[in-house]
Coordinates of C-alpha atoms and ligand atoms in Angstrom, one line a residue:
M6 CA 1.0 9.5 -244.8
K7 CA -2.7 9.0 -244.9
V8 CA -4.1 6.6 -242.4
L9 CA -7.8 5.5 -242.1
I10 CA -9.0 3.7 -239.0
T11 CA -12.2 1.7 -238.6
G12 CA -14.0 1.4 -235.3
S13 CA -12.7 4.8 -234.1
N14 CA -15.3 4.9 -231.2
G15 CA -13.8 1.7 -229.6
L16 CA -11.0 1.5 -227.0
L17 CA -8.2 1.0 -229.5
G18 CA -9.9 3.3 -232.0
Q19 CA -10.0 6.2 -229.5
K20 CA -6.3 5.7 -228.5
L21 CA -5.4 5.7 -232.2
V22 CA -7.2 9.0 -232.7
D23 CA -5.3 10.4 -229.7
L24 CA -2.0 9.3 -231.1
L25 CA -2.4 9.9 -234.9
K26 CA -4.1 13.3 -234.8
A27 CA -1.1 14.6 -232.8
R28 CA 1.4 13.5 -235.5
S29 CA 2.1 16.2 -238.1
N30 CA 3.2 13.7 -240.7
I31 CA -0.1 11.9 -240.5
N32 CA -3.4 12.7 -242.2
L33 CA -6.0 10.9 -240.2
I34 CA -9.4 9.7 -241.4
A35 CA -11.3 8.2 -238.4
T36 CA -14.4 6.1 -239.3
A37 CA -17.0 4.4 -237.1
R38 CA -20.6 3.3 -237.0
G39 CA -22.9 6.3 -236.6
I40 CA -21.7 9.5 -234.9
D41 CA -18.2 10.4 -233.8
R42 CA -17.9 9.9 -230.0
Y43 CA -14.3 11.3 -229.7
P44 CA -14.4 14.3 -227.4
D45 CA -12.3 16.9 -229.3
Q46 CA -13.2 16.5 -232.9
T47 CA -10.5 18.6 -234.4
G48 CA -7.3 17.7 -236.3
Y49 CA -8.7 14.9 -238.3
L50 CA -11.5 14.0 -240.7
Y51 CA -14.5 11.8 -239.6
E52 CA -16.6 9.6 -241.9
S53 CA -19.4 7.4 -240.7
L54 CA -18.6 3.8 -241.9
D55 CA -20.3 0.5 -241.2
I56 CA -17.7 -2.0 -242.4
T57 CA -20.4 -4.7 -243.0
N58 CA -21.6 -2.5 -245.9
A59 CA -19.4 -3.5 -248.9
E60 CA -20.5 -0.5 -251.0
E61 CA -19.8 2.0 -248.2
V62 CA -16.4 0.4 -247.6
K63 CA -15.4 0.7 -251.3
L64 CA -16.7 4.3 -251.5
I65 CA -14.8 5.6 -248.5
V66 CA -11.6 3.8 -249.3
A67 CA -11.8 5.0 -253.0
K68 CA -12.5 8.6 -251.8
H69 CA -9.5 8.8 -249.5
K70 CA -7.0 6.3 -251.0
P71 CA -5.2 5.9 -247.7
D72 CA -1.7 4.5 -247.4
A73 CA -2.8 2.3 -244.5
V74 CA -6.1 1.1 -243.1
I75 CA -6.1 0.0 -239.4
N76 CA -9.1 -2.3 -238.9
T77 CA -9.9 -2.1 -235.1
A78 CA -13.7 -2.7 -235.7
A79 CA -14.9 -6.1 -234.6
M80 CA -17.5 -8.0 -232.6
T81 CA -15.4 -8.2 -229.4
N82 CA -17.8 -9.6 -226.9
V83 CA -16.6 -13.2 -226.6
D84 CA -19.8 -14.6 -225.1
A85 CA -22.1 -12.7 -227.6
C86 CA -20.1 -14.2 -230.5
E87 CA -20.8 -17.7 -229.1
T88 CA -24.5 -17.2 -229.3
E89 CA -24.9 -14.6 -232.2
R90 CA -22.8 -16.5 -234.7
E91 CA -24.2 -14.8 -237.9
A92 CA -23.5 -11.3 -236.6
C93 CA -20.1 -12.4 -235.5
D94 CA -19.3 -13.9 -239.0
L95 CA -20.5 -10.8 -240.7
L96 CA -18.2 -8.4 -238.8
N97 CA -15.2 -10.6 -238.0
I98 CA -14.9 -12.4 -241.3
Q99 CA -17.1 -11.0 -244.1
A100 CA -16.4 -7.3 -243.4
V101 CA -12.7 -8.1 -243.3
K102 CA -13.0 -9.3 -246.9
Y103 CA -14.7 -6.1 -248.0
L104 CA -11.9 -4.1 -246.5
V105 CA -9.2 -6.2 -248.1
E106 CA -10.8 -6.0 -251.5
A107 CA -11.1 -2.2 -251.3
C108 CA -7.5 -1.9 -250.0
N109 CA -6.2 -4.1 -252.9
L110 CA -7.5 -1.6 -255.4
F111 CA -5.1 1.1 -254.2
N112 CA -2.3 -1.1 -252.8
T113 CA -3.3 0.2 -249.4
H114 CA -1.6 -1.5 -246.4
I115 CA -4.2 -3.3 -244.3
I116 CA -3.3 -3.6 -240.6
H117 CA -5.8 -6.0 -239.1
L118 CA -6.3 -6.6 -235.3
S119 CA -6.5 -10.2 -234.0
T120 CA -6.3 -12.0 -230.7
D121 CA -4.7 -14.6 -228.4
F122 CA -8.1 -16.3 -228.4
I123 CA -7.1 -18.0 -231.6
F124 CA -5.0 -20.4 -229.4
D125 CA -6.1 -23.2 -227.2
G126 CA -4.0 -22.1 -224.2
T127 CA -2.0 -25.2 -223.4
H128 CA 1.2 -23.1 -222.9
G129 CA 2.6 -19.6 -223.2
P130 CA 4.0 -17.0 -223.8
L131 CA 3.7 -17.6 -227.5
T132 CA 5.6 -16.5 -230.6
E133 CA 4.0 -15.5 -233.9
S134 CA 4.6 -18.9 -235.4
E135 CA 2.6 -20.9 -232.9
I136 CA -0.2 -23.1 -234.4
P137 CA -3.7 -21.6 -233.7
K138 CA -6.5 -23.8 -232.3
P139 CA -9.4 -21.7 -231.1
L140 CA -11.7 -22.9 -228.2
S141 CA -14.4 -20.3 -228.8
Y142 CA -16.5 -19.1 -231.7
Y143 CA -15.0 -15.6 -231.2
G144 CA -11.5 -17.2 -231.6
E145 CA -12.6 -19.1 -234.6
S146 CA -14.0 -16.0 -236.3
K147 CA -10.9 -14.0 -235.6
L148 CA -8.7 -16.8 -237.0
K149 CA -10.9 -16.9 -240.2
G150 CA -10.5 -13.1 -240.4
E151 CA -6.7 -13.6 -240.3
K152 CA -6.9 -16.2 -243.0
T153 CA -9.0 -13.9 -245.1
V154 CA -6.4 -11.2 -244.8
M155 CA -3.5 -13.6 -245.6
E156 CA -5.3 -15.2 -248.5
Y157 CA -6.7 -12.1 -250.3
S158 CA -4.5 -9.1 -249.4
N159 CA -1.5 -7.9 -251.4
N160 CA -0.1 -5.8 -248.6
W161 CA -1.0 -6.8 -245.0
S162 CA -0.1 -7.0 -241.4
I163 CA -1.9 -8.8 -238.6
V164 CA -1.6 -7.4 -235.1
R165 CA -2.4 -10.0 -232.4
T166 CA -3.1 -8.6 -229.0
I167 CA -4.2 -9.7 -225.5
L168 CA -6.5 -8.4 -222.7
V169 CA -6.4 -4.6 -223.5
Y170 CA -6.9 -2.1 -220.7
G171 CA -7.3 1.6 -220.7
I172 CA -9.7 4.4 -220.3
V173 CA -11.6 6.5 -222.9
S174 CA -13.5 9.7 -222.0
D175 CA -17.0 8.4 -222.5
M176 CA -16.3 5.5 -220.1
S177 CA -18.9 3.4 -221.9
R178 CA -16.8 0.3 -222.0
S179 CA -15.2 -1.5 -219.2
N180 CA -12.1 -3.8 -219.1
I181 CA -10.5 -6.0 -216.5
V182 CA -8.5 -3.2 -214.8
L183 CA -11.5 -0.8 -214.5
W184 CA -13.8 -3.7 -213.5
A185 CA -11.5 -4.7 -210.7
K186 CA -10.9 -1.2 -209.5
N187 CA -14.6 -0.2 -209.5
S188 CA -15.7 -3.4 -207.9
L189 CA -13.2 -3.2 -205.1
E190 CA -13.8 0.5 -204.5
S191 CA -17.5 -0.2 -204.0
G192 CA -16.7 -3.0 -201.5
K193 CA -17.9 -5.8 -203.7
Q194 CA -16.5 -9.4 -203.3
I195 CA -15.2 -10.6 -206.6
N196 CA -14.3 -14.1 -207.9
V197 CA -11.1 -14.0 -210.0
V198 CA -9.6 -16.9 -211.9
A199 CA -6.1 -18.0 -211.0
D200 CA -5.8 -20.5 -213.8
Q201 CA -5.7 -18.1 -216.8
F202 CA -2.4 -16.4 -217.7
R203 CA -1.9 -13.4 -219.9
T204 CA 0.4 -10.5 -220.9
P205 CA -2.1 -7.6 -220.5
T206 CA -1.8 -4.7 -222.9
L207 CA -2.0 -1.0 -222.3
A208 CA -4.3 0.4 -225.0
E209 CA -1.7 3.2 -225.7
D210 CA 1.0 0.6 -226.3
L211 CA -1.2 -1.2 -228.8
A212 CA -2.0 2.0 -230.6
L213 CA 1.8 2.8 -230.8
G214 CA 2.5 -0.7 -232.1
C215 CA -0.1 -0.2 -234.9
L216 CA 1.5 3.2 -235.8
L217 CA 5.0 1.7 -235.9
I218 CA 3.8 -1.0 -238.3
A219 CA 2.2 1.6 -240.6
E220 CA 5.3 3.9 -240.6
K221 CA 7.7 1.0 -241.2
K222 CA 5.4 -0.6 -243.7
A223 CA 6.1 -3.9 -241.9
N224 CA 4.2 -6.8 -243.4
G225 CA 3.4 -10.1 -241.6
I226 CA 2.1 -11.1 -238.2
Y227 CA 3.1 -9.1 -235.1
N228 CA 2.5 -9.8 -231.4
I229 CA 1.7 -6.5 -229.7
S230 CA 0.9 -6.8 -226.0
G231 CA 2.5 -6.0 -222.6
N232 CA 5.6 -7.9 -221.6
D233 CA 4.5 -8.9 -218.0
F234 CA 3.2 -12.4 -217.8
M235 CA 0.7 -13.0 -214.9
S236 CA -2.4 -14.9 -213.9
V237 CA -5.7 -12.9 -214.0
F238 CA -5.8 -13.2 -210.2
D239 CA -2.3 -11.7 -210.0
L240 CA -3.4 -8.9 -212.3
V241 CA -6.3 -8.0 -210.1
Y242 CA -4.2 -8.3 -207.0
R243 CA -1.7 -5.9 -208.5
V244 CA -4.6 -3.5 -209.3
A245 CA -5.7 -3.7 -205.7
D246 CA -2.1 -3.1 -204.5
F247 CA -1.6 -0.1 -206.8
W248 CA -4.8 1.7 -205.6
K249 CA -4.5 0.4 -202.0
L250 CA -7.8 -1.4 -202.2
D251 CA -9.1 -4.2 -199.9
K252 CA -7.5 -7.4 -201.1
S253 CA -9.7 -9.5 -198.7
L254 CA -12.5 -8.9 -201.3
L255 CA -10.7 -11.1 -203.8
N256 CA -11.8 -14.7 -204.0
L257 CA -9.6 -17.2 -205.8
A258 CA -11.6 -19.0 -208.5
S259 CA -11.0 -21.5 -211.3
S260 CA -12.3 -21.3 -214.9
D261 CA -14.5 -24.4 -214.3
G262 CA -16.4 -22.6 -211.5
I263 CA -17.3 -19.6 -213.6
K264 CA -20.2 -20.2 -216.0
Q265 CA -19.6 -18.4 -219.3
P266 CA -20.9 -19.4 -222.7
A267 CA -17.5 -19.2 -224.4
K268 CA -14.4 -21.1 -223.3
R269 CA -11.3 -19.1 -222.6
P270 CA -7.8 -20.3 -223.3
P271 CA -6.0 -21.1 -220.0
I272 CA -2.5 -19.9 -220.8
T273 CA -1.6 -17.4 -223.5
G274 CA 0.7 -14.4 -223.3
F275 CA 3.0 -13.2 -226.1
R276 CA 6.7 -13.1 -226.7
L277 CA 7.5 -9.7 -228.2
D278 CA 11.0 -10.3 -229.6
K279 CA 9.8 -9.8 -233.3
A280 CA 8.0 -6.5 -232.6
M281 CA 10.9 -5.3 -230.4
H282 CA 13.5 -6.2 -233.1
D283 CA 11.7 -5.1 -236.2
L284 CA 9.7 -2.1 -234.9
G285 CA 11.6 -1.0 -231.8
Y286 CA 8.4 -1.6 -229.9
I287 CA 8.9 -1.4 -226.1
P288 CA 5.7 -1.6 -223.9
H289 CA 5.2 -0.1 -220.5
S290 CA 5.4 -2.3 -217.5
F291 CA 2.0 -3.2 -216.0
E292 CA 2.5 -0.8 -213.0
E293 CA 3.6 2.0 -215.4
G294 CA 0.3 1.3 -217.3
L295 CA -1.7 1.6 -214.1
A296 CA 0.1 4.9 -213.3
L297 CA -0.8 6.3 -216.7
L298 CA -4.4 5.2 -216.2
D299 CA -4.4 6.8 -212.7
Q300 CA -3.3 10.2 -214.2
Q301 CA -6.0 10.0 -216.9
L302 CA -8.7 9.1 -214.4
T303 CA -7.7 12.1 -212.2
K304 CA -7.8 14.4 -215.2
L305 CA -11.2 13.1 -216.3
I306 CA -12.7 13.5 -212.8
T307 CA -11.4 17.0 -212.5
H308 CA -12.7 17.8 -216.0
N309 CA -16.2 16.4 -215.3
S310 CA -16.6 18.1 -211.8
Ligands
LIG417 N1 -10.1 -5.5 -226.0 C1 -9.4 -6.6 -225.8 O1 -9.1 -7.1 -224.7 C2 -8.9 -7.3 -227.1 C3 -8.1 -8.5 -226.9 C4 -7.6 -9.1 -228.1 C5 -7.9 -8.6 -229.3 N2 -8.7 -7.5 -229.4 C6 -9.0 -7.0 -230.8 O2 -8.6 -5.7 -230.9 C7 -9.5 -4.9 -231.7 C8 -9.9 -3.7 -231.0 O3 -10.6 -4.0 -229.8 P1 -11.2 -2.9 -228.9 O4 -10.9 -3.3 -227.5 O5 -10.8 -1.6 -229.3 O6 -12.7 -3.2 -229.1 P2 -14.0 -2.3 -228.8 O7 -13.7 -1.3 -227.8 O8 -15.1 -3.3 -228.6 O9 -14.2 -1.6 -230.2 C9 -14.7 -2.2 -231.4 C10 -15.4 -1.1 -232.2 O10 -15.9 -1.7 -233.3 C11 -17.1 -1.0 -233.7 N3 -17.9 -1.6 -234.6 C12 -18.8 -2.6 -234.3 N4 -19.5 -3.0 -235.5 C13 -19.1 -2.1 -236.4 C14 -19.4 -1.9 -237.8 N5 -20.3 -2.7 -238.4 N6 -18.7 -1.0 -238.5 C15 -17.8 -0.2 -237.9 N7 -17.5 -0.3 -236.6 C16 -18.1 -1.3 -235.9 C17 -17.7 -0.8 -232.3 O11 -18.6 0.3 -232.5 P3 -19.7 0.8 -231.3 O12 -18.8 1.5 -230.3 O13 -20.6 1.7 -232.0 O14 -20.3 -0.5 -230.8 C18 -16.6 -0.5 -231.4 O15 -16.4 0.9 -231.3 C19 -10.6 -5.9 -232.1 O16 -10.3 -6.5 -233.4 C20 -10.5 -7.0 -231.1 O17 -10.9 -8.3 -231.6 C21 -9.2 -6.8 -228.3

């Protein structure tokens, strides 16, 4: 099977490269903006691809005619989307249309990533059939991206995910777990919201969920996240507990007290019954995820020293 991924320099992108290049039944074409930042550039093909360029998208898809395209590229900074709306529309909506149109020419299965931020957060955990109602421009743009896929594609899946954590070798991007760990290790007091609830996702689990969808040619919407439902405060508390860090540095906060341009949904979290039943998807527990991260960090530190 030939699989092309977009945004291969991102968190999910790098985990997909890890996973797919190791599979002997998969021919991987990794694509990203500019140069390839994956550390060991063997075992797959790399093409530079800016997905906001319709011609480039068409050319690369026509050149490789993949069986599946996994679209991880997106404008993912929620607050930047609130203020830079044109750029957000271009990447999260318009570019999705370019990909869908190119995929339709070769009956390529498009697997498109979306988010829990399409919901207003009044309750959770949520199933795939919940009615979306975004609170932020990011959420709105991702919902429009989903609608573009559903309306125009002949062969599609949408993968909704939540609060992804993990580590990639260039360490250029942070996420909630790394932020909490690094802040507490440096003795910084941190304010953490107790009124937002999620099912955080290990990046490796998300990559595996995407692969299962591609292999099983599963169409439709799939929730792919962790299965442990917790408040963000509880999440950070569990991070502190795992690495034996000073919990007195944690200050309970509420969303109203934290000034951010974009509104976050209070309660989300996903029910995973569909992915478990159709795909055999079984995520790691949150503490298993932290243990994996710990091993990877140790390896990275040893490698860099
Ligand atoms: N991370 C989360 O917590 C989370 C939660 C819910 C949903 N999601 C969704 O999951 C998907 C993957 O997220 P992620 O965490 O892997 O995000 P990420 O680390 O921010 O990766 C996104 C990648 O998209 C690339 N990109 C930006 N503009 C591009 C363009 N014009 N052409 C090609 N690539 C471009 C970025 O490239 P550069 O590296 O060069 O900037 C980046 O590597 C996204 O669709 C996101 O909306 C993520």
